[in-house]
């Protein structure tokens, strides 16, 4: 029997549930290993929502008639809460996905799981056209970079005066996080007020 023929756990309030609750429900329904394996395959594009042998995308919060990339976004959200180190390659590949929402969740995964992908994050921070992705990259750099990541530090320092105040604040916060984690107050931006 394929997973897609199993009844969905979607109740009328399913989509109102926080993602943590939805993923916990998915773990209970599928088992941790099956969920993580499926999420890795979705994130890497090896499978898509609705594939006959896969679970129902509604378990992750998805719905029918969605844009194909949203399955990768939901997979990334699942991996924020149900993780295995074998997902690292899928996350790294997702950092260069064509869809900005996938790149954003991939950057969140890097920061959340403290993955060593600072160079990839700097690339996003410097060149991604979408501010949401750049903010996620800045946050992830704050969580993972060390003072020895000169290029990352330099890029963050240049962004603190960015016209996009959300991005500027994320860069300042990231520098503060690196300074705090490594006891390097010289890296934090001094308050002007």
PDB file of N, CA, C and O in Angstrom, residues 84-143:
ATOM      1  N   UNK A  84      18.482  14.860  10.429  1.00  0.00           N
ATOM      2  CA  UNK A  84      19.518  13.828  10.386  1.00  0.00           C
ATOM      3  C   UNK A  84      20.681  14.403   9.595  1.00  0.00           C
ATOM      4  O   UNK A  84      20.477  15.094   8.592  1.00  0.00           O
ATOM      5  N   UNK A  85      21.879  14.098  10.036  1.00  0.00           N
ATOM      6  CA  UNK A  85      23.071  14.666   9.394  1.00  0.00           C
ATOM      7  C   UNK A  85      23.196  14.300   7.914  1.00  0.00           C
ATOM      8  O   UNK A  85      23.866  14.992   7.152  1.00  0.00           O
ATOM      9  N   UNK A  86      22.529  13.246   7.485  1.00  0.00           N
ATOM     10  CA  UNK A  86      22.582  12.877   6.066  1.00  0.00           C
ATOM     11  C   UNK A  86      21.852  13.881   5.178  1.00  0.00           C
ATOM     12  O   UNK A  86      21.967  13.835   3.960  1.00  0.00           O
ATOM     13  N   UNK A  87      21.118  14.812   5.768  1.00  0.00           N
ATOM     14  CA  UNK A  87      20.403  15.832   4.989  1.00  0.00           C
ATOM     15  C   UNK A  87      21.303  16.988   4.564  1.00  0.00           C
ATOM     16  O   UNK A  87      20.872  17.861   3.812  1.00  0.00           O
ATOM     17  N   UNK A  88      22.549  17.000   5.007  1.00  0.00           N
ATOM     18  CA  UNK A  88      23.460  18.120   4.709  1.00  0.00           C
ATOM     19  C   UNK A  88      23.573  18.370   3.212  1.00  0.00           C
ATOM     20  O   UNK A  88      23.504  19.523   2.757  1.00  0.00           O
ATOM     21  N   UNK A  89      23.747  17.340   2.415  1.00  0.00           N
ATOM     22  CA  UNK A  89      23.887  17.529   0.963  1.00  0.00           C
ATOM     23  C   UNK A  89      22.630  18.133   0.350  1.00  0.00           C
ATOM     24  O   UNK A  89      22.712  18.991  -0.531  1.00  0.00           O
ATOM     25  N   UNK A  90      21.464  17.697   0.804  1.00  0.00           N
ATOM     26  CA  UNK A  90      20.209  18.251   0.293  1.00  0.00           C
ATOM     27  C   UNK A  90      20.095  19.729   0.650  1.00  0.00           C
ATOM     28  O   UNK A  90      19.657  20.548  -0.170  1.00  0.00           O
ATOM     29  N   UNK A  91      20.516  20.088   1.846  1.00  0.00           N
ATOM     30  CA  UNK A  91      20.474  21.489   2.274  1.00  0.00           C
ATOM     31  C   UNK A  91      21.432  22.312   1.427  1.00  0.00           C
ATOM     32  O   UNK A  91      21.080  23.398   0.936  1.00  0.00           O
ATOM     33  N   UNK A  92      22.639  21.809   1.226  1.00  0.00           N
ATOM     34  CA  UNK A  92      23.613  22.563   0.432  1.00  0.00           C
ATOM     35  C   UNK A  92      23.105  22.776  -0.994  1.00  0.00           C
ATOM     36  O   UNK A  92      23.217  23.866  -1.539  1.00  0.00           O
ATOM     37  N   UNK A  93      22.500  21.768  -1.575  1.00  0.00           N
ATOM     38  CA  UNK A  93      21.930  21.918  -2.915  1.00  0.00           C
ATOM     39  C   UNK A  93      20.788  22.923  -2.934  1.00  0.00           C
ATOM     40  O   UNK A  93      20.639  23.700  -3.884  1.00  0.00           O
ATOM     41  N   UNK A  94      19.997  22.942  -1.877  1.00  0.00           N
ATOM     42  CA  UNK A  94      18.852  23.855  -1.807  1.00  0.00           C
ATOM     43  C   UNK A  94      19.282  25.315  -1.693  1.00  0.00           C
ATOM     44  O   UNK A  94      18.517  26.216  -2.033  1.00  0.00           O
ATOM     45  N   UNK A  95      20.505  25.572  -1.261  1.00  0.00           N
ATOM     46  CA  UNK A  95      21.003  26.952  -1.180  1.00  0.00           C
ATOM     47  C   UNK A  95      21.115  27.608  -2.555  1.00  0.00           C
ATOM     48  O   UNK A  95      21.178  28.830  -2.650  1.00  0.00           O
ATOM     49  N   UNK A  96      21.117  26.796  -3.607  1.00  0.00           N
ATOM     50  CA  UNK A  96      21.197  27.343  -4.966  1.00  0.00           C
ATOM     51  C   UNK A  96      19.936  27.044  -5.775  1.00  0.00           C
ATOM     52  O   UNK A  96      19.943  27.144  -7.008  1.00  0.00           O
ATOM     53  N   UNK A  97      18.861  26.691  -5.102  1.00  0.00           N
ATOM     54  CA  UNK A  97      17.593  26.392  -5.775  1.00  0.00           C
ATOM     55  C   UNK A  97      17.124  27.610  -6.577  1.00  0.00           C
ATOM     56  O   UNK A  97      17.423  28.758  -6.235  1.00  0.00           O
ATOM     57  N   UNK A  98      16.376  27.367  -7.630  1.00  0.00           N
ATOM     58  CA  UNK A  98      15.850  28.456  -8.461  1.00  0.00           C
ATOM     59  C   UNK A  98      14.812  29.305  -7.728  1.00  0.00           C
ATOM     60  O   UNK A  98      14.608  30.459  -8.074  1.00  0.00           O
ATOM     61  N   UNK A  99      14.156  28.747  -6.739  1.00  0.00           N
ATOM     62  CA  UNK A  99      13.089  29.448  -6.023  1.00  0.00           C
ATOM     63  C   UNK A  99      13.621  30.065  -4.736  1.00  0.00           C
ATOM     64  O   UNK A  99      14.241  29.383  -3.918  1.00  0.00           O
ATOM     65  N   UNK A 100      13.342  31.349  -4.538  1.00  0.00           N
ATOM     66  CA  UNK A 100      13.892  32.047  -3.380  1.00  0.00           C
ATOM     67  C   UNK A 100      13.387  31.476  -2.060  1.00  0.00           C
ATOM     68  O   UNK A 100      14.116  31.450  -1.067  1.00  0.00           O
ATOM     69  N   UNK A 101      12.159  30.978  -2.028  1.00  0.00           N
ATOM     70  CA  UNK A 101      11.615  30.439  -0.786  1.00  0.00           C
ATOM     71  C   UNK A 101      12.392  29.199  -0.334  1.00  0.00           C
ATOM     72  O   UNK A 101      12.556  28.966   0.861  1.00  0.00           O
ATOM     73  N   UNK A 102      12.866  28.427  -1.304  1.00  0.00           N
ATOM     74  CA  UNK A 102      13.657  27.234  -0.979  1.00  0.00           C
ATOM     75  C   UNK A 102      15.033  27.657  -0.470  1.00  0.00           C
ATOM     76  O   UNK A 102      15.534  27.102   0.520  1.00  0.00           O
ATOM     77  N   UNK A 103      15.643  28.653  -1.117  1.00  0.00           N
ATOM     78  CA  UNK A 103      16.943  29.152  -0.643  1.00  0.00           C
ATOM     79  C   UNK A 103      16.823  29.719   0.768  1.00  0.00           C
ATOM     80  O   UNK A 103      17.701  29.527   1.601  1.00  0.00           O
ATOM     81  N   UNK A 104      15.713  30.393   1.035  1.00  0.00           N
ATOM     82  CA  UNK A 104      15.503  30.968   2.361  1.00  0.00           C
ATOM     83  C   UNK A 104      15.436  29.878   3.433  1.00  0.00           C
ATOM     84  O   UNK A 104      16.104  29.966   4.471  1.00  0.00           O
ATOM     85  N   UNK A 105      14.632  28.847   3.208  1.00  0.00           N
ATOM     86  CA  UNK A 105      14.514  27.790   4.219  1.00  0.00           C
ATOM     87  C   UNK A 105      15.823  27.009   4.327  1.00  0.00           C
ATOM     88  O   UNK A 105      16.197  26.567   5.421  1.00  0.00           O
ATOM     89  N   UNK A 106      16.566  26.884   3.233  1.00  0.00           N
ATOM     90  CA  UNK A 106      17.870  26.212   3.297  1.00  0.00           C
ATOM     91  C   UNK A 106      18.835  27.005   4.181  1.00  0.00           C
ATOM     92  O   UNK A 106      19.553  26.424   5.007  1.00  0.00           O
ATOM     93  N   UNK A 107      18.843  28.327   4.036  1.00  0.00           N
ATOM     94  CA  UNK A 107      19.697  29.158   4.898  1.00  0.00           C
ATOM     95  C   UNK A 107      19.265  29.026   6.362  1.00  0.00           C
ATOM     96  O   UNK A 107      20.108  28.949   7.262  1.00  0.00           O
ATOM     97  N   UNK A 108      17.970  28.971   6.598  1.00  0.00           N
ATOM     98  CA  UNK A 108      17.478  28.772   7.965  1.00  0.00           C
ATOM     99  C   UNK A 108      17.969  27.440   8.526  1.00  0.00           C
ATOM    100  O   UNK A 108      18.350  27.351   9.700  1.00  0.00           O
ATOM    101  N   UNK A 109      17.956  26.407   7.688  1.00  0.00           N
ATOM    102  CA  UNK A 109      18.438  25.099   8.122  1.00  0.00           C
ATOM    103  C   UNK A 109      19.916  25.152   8.496  1.00  0.00           C
ATOM    104  O   UNK A 109      20.334  24.555   9.489  1.00  0.00           O
ATOM    105  N   UNK A 110      20.704  25.856   7.700  1.00  0.00           N
ATOM    106  CA  UNK A 110      22.141  25.967   7.977  1.00  0.00           C
ATOM    107  C   UNK A 110      22.353  26.595   9.349  1.00  0.00           C
ATOM    108  O   UNK A 110      23.138  26.100  10.159  1.00  0.00           O
ATOM    109  N   UNK A 111      21.659  27.684   9.620  1.00  0.00           N
ATOM    110  CA  UNK A 111      21.819  28.345  10.910  1.00  0.00           C
ATOM    111  C   UNK A 111      21.279  27.527  12.066  1.00  0.00           C
ATOM    112  O   UNK A 111      21.925  27.400  13.112  1.00  0.00           O
ATOM    113  N   UNK A 112      20.108  26.955  11.880  1.00  0.00           N
ATOM    114  CA  UNK A 112      19.450  26.198  12.955  1.00  0.00           C
ATOM    115  C   UNK A 112      20.264  24.978  13.374  1.00  0.00           C
ATOM    116  O   UNK A 112      20.372  24.668  14.560  1.00  0.00           O
ATOM    117  N   UNK A 113      20.846  24.294  12.383  1.00  0.00           N
ATOM    118  CA  UNK A 113      21.588  23.067  12.678  1.00  0.00           C
ATOM    119  C   UNK A 113      23.095  23.299  12.737  1.00  0.00           C
ATOM    120  O   UNK A 113      23.862  22.337  12.816  1.00  0.00           O
ATOM    121  N   UNK A 114      23.505  24.570  12.671  1.00  0.00           N
ATOM    122  CA  UNK A 114      24.919  24.951  12.795  1.00  0.00           C
ATOM    123  C   UNK A 114      25.803  24.203  11.786  1.00  0.00           C
ATOM    124  O   UNK A 114      26.849  23.651  12.130  1.00  0.00           O
ATOM    125  N   UNK A 115      25.363  24.205  10.530  1.00  0.00           N
ATOM    126  CA  UNK A 115      26.112  23.534   9.471  1.00  0.00           C
ATOM    127  C   UNK A 115      27.249  24.440   8.996  1.00  0.00           C
ATOM    128  O   UNK A 115      27.113  25.657   8.979  1.00  0.00           O
ATOM    129  N   UNK A 116      28.339  23.854   8.594  1.00  0.00           N
ATOM    130  CA  UNK A 116      29.511  24.631   8.191  1.00  0.00           C
ATOM    131  C   UNK A 116      29.449  24.943   6.696  1.00  0.00           C
ATOM    132  O   UNK A 116      30.090  24.294   5.882  1.00  0.00           O
ATOM    133  N   UNK A 117      28.671  25.958   6.369  1.00  0.00           N
ATOM    134  CA  UNK A 117      28.487  26.372   4.974  1.00  0.00           C
ATOM    135  C   UNK A 117      28.598  27.891   4.855  1.00  0.00           C
ATOM    136  O   UNK A 117      27.864  28.518   4.103  1.00  0.00           O
ATOM    137  N   UNK A 118      29.527  28.480   5.582  1.00  0.00           N
ATOM    138  CA  UNK A 118      29.637  29.932   5.630  1.00  0.00           C
ATOM    139  C   UNK A 118      29.889  30.507   4.243  1.00  0.00           C
ATOM    140  O   UNK A 118      29.280  31.522   3.865  1.00  0.00           O
ATOM    141  N   UNK A 119      30.744  29.887   3.445  1.00  0.00           N
ATOM    142  CA  UNK A 119      31.022  30.419   2.101  1.00  0.00           C
ATOM    143  C   UNK A 119      29.761  30.455   1.236  1.00  0.00           C
ATOM    144  O   UNK A 119      29.532  31.419   0.504  1.00  0.00           O
ATOM    145  N   UNK A 120      28.943  29.424   1.336  1.00  0.00           N
ATOM    146  CA  UNK A 120      27.680  29.395   0.582  1.00  0.00           C
ATOM    147  C   UNK A 120      26.752  30.511   1.058  1.00  0.00           C
ATOM    148  O   UNK A 120      26.071  31.147   0.255  1.00  0.00           O
ATOM    149  N   UNK A 121      26.739  30.746   2.367  1.00  0.00           N
ATOM    150  CA  UNK A 121      25.897  31.805   2.918  1.00  0.00           C
ATOM    151  C   UNK A 121      26.373  33.182   2.489  1.00  0.00           C
ATOM    152  O   UNK A 121      25.569  34.063   2.192  1.00  0.00           O
ATOM    153  N   UNK A 122      27.680  33.373   2.450  1.00  0.00           N
ATOM    154  CA  UNK A 122      28.227  34.658   2.002  1.00  0.00           C
ATOM    155  C   UNK A 122      27.822  34.914   0.556  1.00  0.00           C
ATOM    156  O   UNK A 122      27.473  36.041   0.196  1.00  0.00           O
ATOM    157  N   UNK A 123      27.824  33.883  -0.251  1.00  0.00           N
ATOM    158  CA  UNK A 123      27.390  34.016  -1.646  1.00  0.00           C
ATOM    159  C   UNK A 123      25.944  34.503  -1.708  1.00  0.00           C
ATOM    160  O   UNK A 123      25.603  35.397  -2.481  1.00  0.00           O
ATOM    161  N   UNK A 124      25.080  33.919  -0.901  1.00  0.00           N
ATOM    162  CA  UNK A 124      23.686  34.365  -0.849  1.00  0.00           C
ATOM    163  C   UNK A 124      23.595  35.800  -0.345  1.00  0.00           C
ATOM    164  O   UNK A 124      22.858  36.616  -0.888  1.00  0.00           O
ATOM    165  N   UNK A 125      24.334  36.094   0.686  1.00  0.00           N
ATOM    166  CA  UNK A 125      24.298  37.418   1.289  1.00  0.00           C
ATOM    167  C   UNK A 125      24.746  38.484   0.293  1.00  0.00           C
ATOM    168  O   UNK A 125      24.186  39.577   0.241  1.00  0.00           O
ATOM    169  N   UNK A 126      25.713  38.140  -0.509  1.00  0.00           N
ATOM    170  CA  UNK A 126      26.265  39.108  -1.462  1.00  0.00           C
ATOM    171  C   UNK A 126      25.448  39.223  -2.740  1.00  0.00           C
ATOM    172  O   UNK A 126      25.348  40.309  -3.314  1.00  0.00           O
ATOM    173  N   UNK A 127      24.852  38.143  -3.193  1.00  0.00           N
ATOM    174  CA  UNK A 127      24.323  38.133  -4.551  1.00  0.00           C
ATOM    175  C   UNK A 127      22.854  37.785  -4.712  1.00  0.00           C
ATOM    176  O   UNK A 127      22.333  37.888  -5.821  1.00  0.00           O
ATOM    177  N   UNK A 128      22.176  37.336  -3.675  1.00  0.00           N
ATOM    178  CA  UNK A 128      20.786  36.944  -3.869  1.00  0.00           C
ATOM    179  C   UNK A 128      19.918  38.182  -4.062  1.00  0.00           C
ATOM    180  O   UNK A 128      20.077  39.188  -3.364  1.00  0.00           O
ATOM    181  N   UNK A 129      19.013  38.101  -5.004  1.00  0.00           N
ATOM    182  CA  UNK A 129      18.146  39.239  -5.336  1.00  0.00           C
ATOM    183  C   UNK A 129      17.034  39.450  -4.313  1.00  0.00           C
ATOM    184  O   UNK A 129      16.432  40.520  -4.285  1.00  0.00           O
ATOM    185  N   UNK A 130      16.785  38.464  -3.474  1.00  0.00           N
ATOM    186  CA  UNK A 130      15.658  38.541  -2.553  1.00  0.00           C
ATOM    187  C   UNK A 130      16.120  38.874  -1.138  1.00  0.00           C
ATOM    188  O   UNK A 130      16.906  38.137  -0.543  1.00  0.00           O
ATOM    189  N   UNK A 131      15.605  39.962  -0.573  1.00  0.00           N
ATOM    190  CA  UNK A 131      16.017  40.344   0.785  1.00  0.00           C
ATOM    191  C   UNK A 131      15.726  39.271   1.829  1.00  0.00           C
ATOM    192  O   UNK A 131      16.490  39.113   2.781  1.00  0.00           O
ATOM    193  N   UNK A 132      14.641  38.523   1.651  1.00  0.00           N
ATOM    194  CA  UNK A 132      14.296  37.481   2.621  1.00  0.00           C
ATOM    195  C   UNK A 132      15.405  36.428   2.703  1.00  0.00           C
ATOM    196  O   UNK A 132      15.729  35.928   3.781  1.00  0.00           O
ATOM    197  N   UNK A 133      15.981  36.093   1.552  1.00  0.00           N
ATOM    198  CA  UNK A 133      17.063  35.111   1.508  1.00  0.00           C
ATOM    199  C   UNK A 133      18.309  35.700   2.161  1.00  0.00           C
ATOM    200  O   UNK A 133      19.004  35.035   2.934  1.00  0.00           O
ATOM    201  N   UNK A 134      18.584  36.952   1.872  1.00  0.00           N
ATOM    202  CA  UNK A 134      19.762  37.610   2.442  1.00  0.00           C
ATOM    203  C   UNK A 134      19.650  37.731   3.955  1.00  0.00           C
ATOM    204  O   UNK A 134      20.631  37.548   4.671  1.00  0.00           O
ATOM    205  N   UNK A 135      18.457  38.025   4.452  1.00  0.00           N
ATOM    206  CA  UNK A 135      18.248  38.091   5.903  1.00  0.00           C
ATOM    207  C   UNK A 135      18.481  36.707   6.517  1.00  0.00           C
ATOM    208  O   UNK A 135      19.173  36.584   7.548  1.00  0.00           O
ATOM    209  N   UNK A 136      17.930  35.673   5.917  1.00  0.00           N
ATOM    210  CA  UNK A 136      18.136  34.311   6.437  1.00  0.00           C
ATOM    211  C   UNK A 136      19.611  33.936   6.400  1.00  0.00           C
ATOM    212  O   UNK A 136      20.125  33.302   7.333  1.00  0.00           O
ATOM    213  N   UNK A 137      20.315  34.343   5.345  1.00  0.00           N
ATOM    214  CA  UNK A 137      21.754  34.065   5.244  1.00  0.00           C
ATOM    215  C   UNK A 137      22.522  34.806   6.339  1.00  0.00           C
ATOM    216  O   UNK A 137      23.422  34.237   6.966  1.00  0.00           O
ATOM    217  N   UNK A 138      22.170  36.068   6.577  1.00  0.00           N
ATOM    218  CA  UNK A 138      22.836  36.828   7.638  1.00  0.00           C
ATOM    219  C   UNK A 138      22.615  36.162   8.997  1.00  0.00           C
ATOM    220  O   UNK A 138      23.564  36.000   9.783  1.00  0.00           O
ATOM    221  N   UNK A 139      21.390  35.766   9.275  1.00  0.00           N
ATOM    222  CA  UNK A 139      21.092  35.087  10.545  1.00  0.00           C
ATOM    223  C   UNK A 139      21.896  33.800  10.681  1.00  0.00           C
ATOM    224  O   UNK A 139      22.425  33.489  11.757  1.00  0.00           O
ATOM    225  N   UNK A 140      21.997  33.044   9.599  1.00  0.00           N
ATOM    226  CA  UNK A 140      22.742  31.782   9.627  1.00  0.00           C
ATOM    227  C   UNK A 140      24.235  32.024   9.796  1.00  0.00           C
ATOM    228  O   UNK A 140      24.917  31.264  10.494  1.00  0.00           O
ATOM    229  N   UNK A 141      24.745  33.074   9.180  1.00  0.00           N
ATOM    230  CA  UNK A 141      26.157  33.412   9.375  1.00  0.00           C
ATOM    231  C   UNK A 141      26.394  33.757  10.844  1.00  0.00           C
ATOM    232  O   UNK A 141      27.391  33.336  11.437  1.00  0.00           O
ATOM    233  N   UNK A 142      25.483  34.504  11.433  1.00  0.00           N
ATOM    234  CA  UNK A 142      25.600  34.831  12.850  1.00  0.00           C
ATOM    235  C   UNK A 142      25.659  33.598  13.729  1.00  0.00           C
ATOM    236  O   UNK A 142      26.351  33.569  14.744  1.00  0.00           O
ATOM    237  N   UNK A 143      24.960  32.558  13.323  1.00  0.00           N
ATOM    238  CA  UNK A 143      24.904  31.327  14.116  1.00  0.00           C
ATOM    239  C   UNK A 143      26.081  30.396  13.867  1.00  0.00           C
ATOM    240  O   UNK A 143      26.369  29.531  14.702  1.00  0.00           O
TER     241      UNK A 143
END
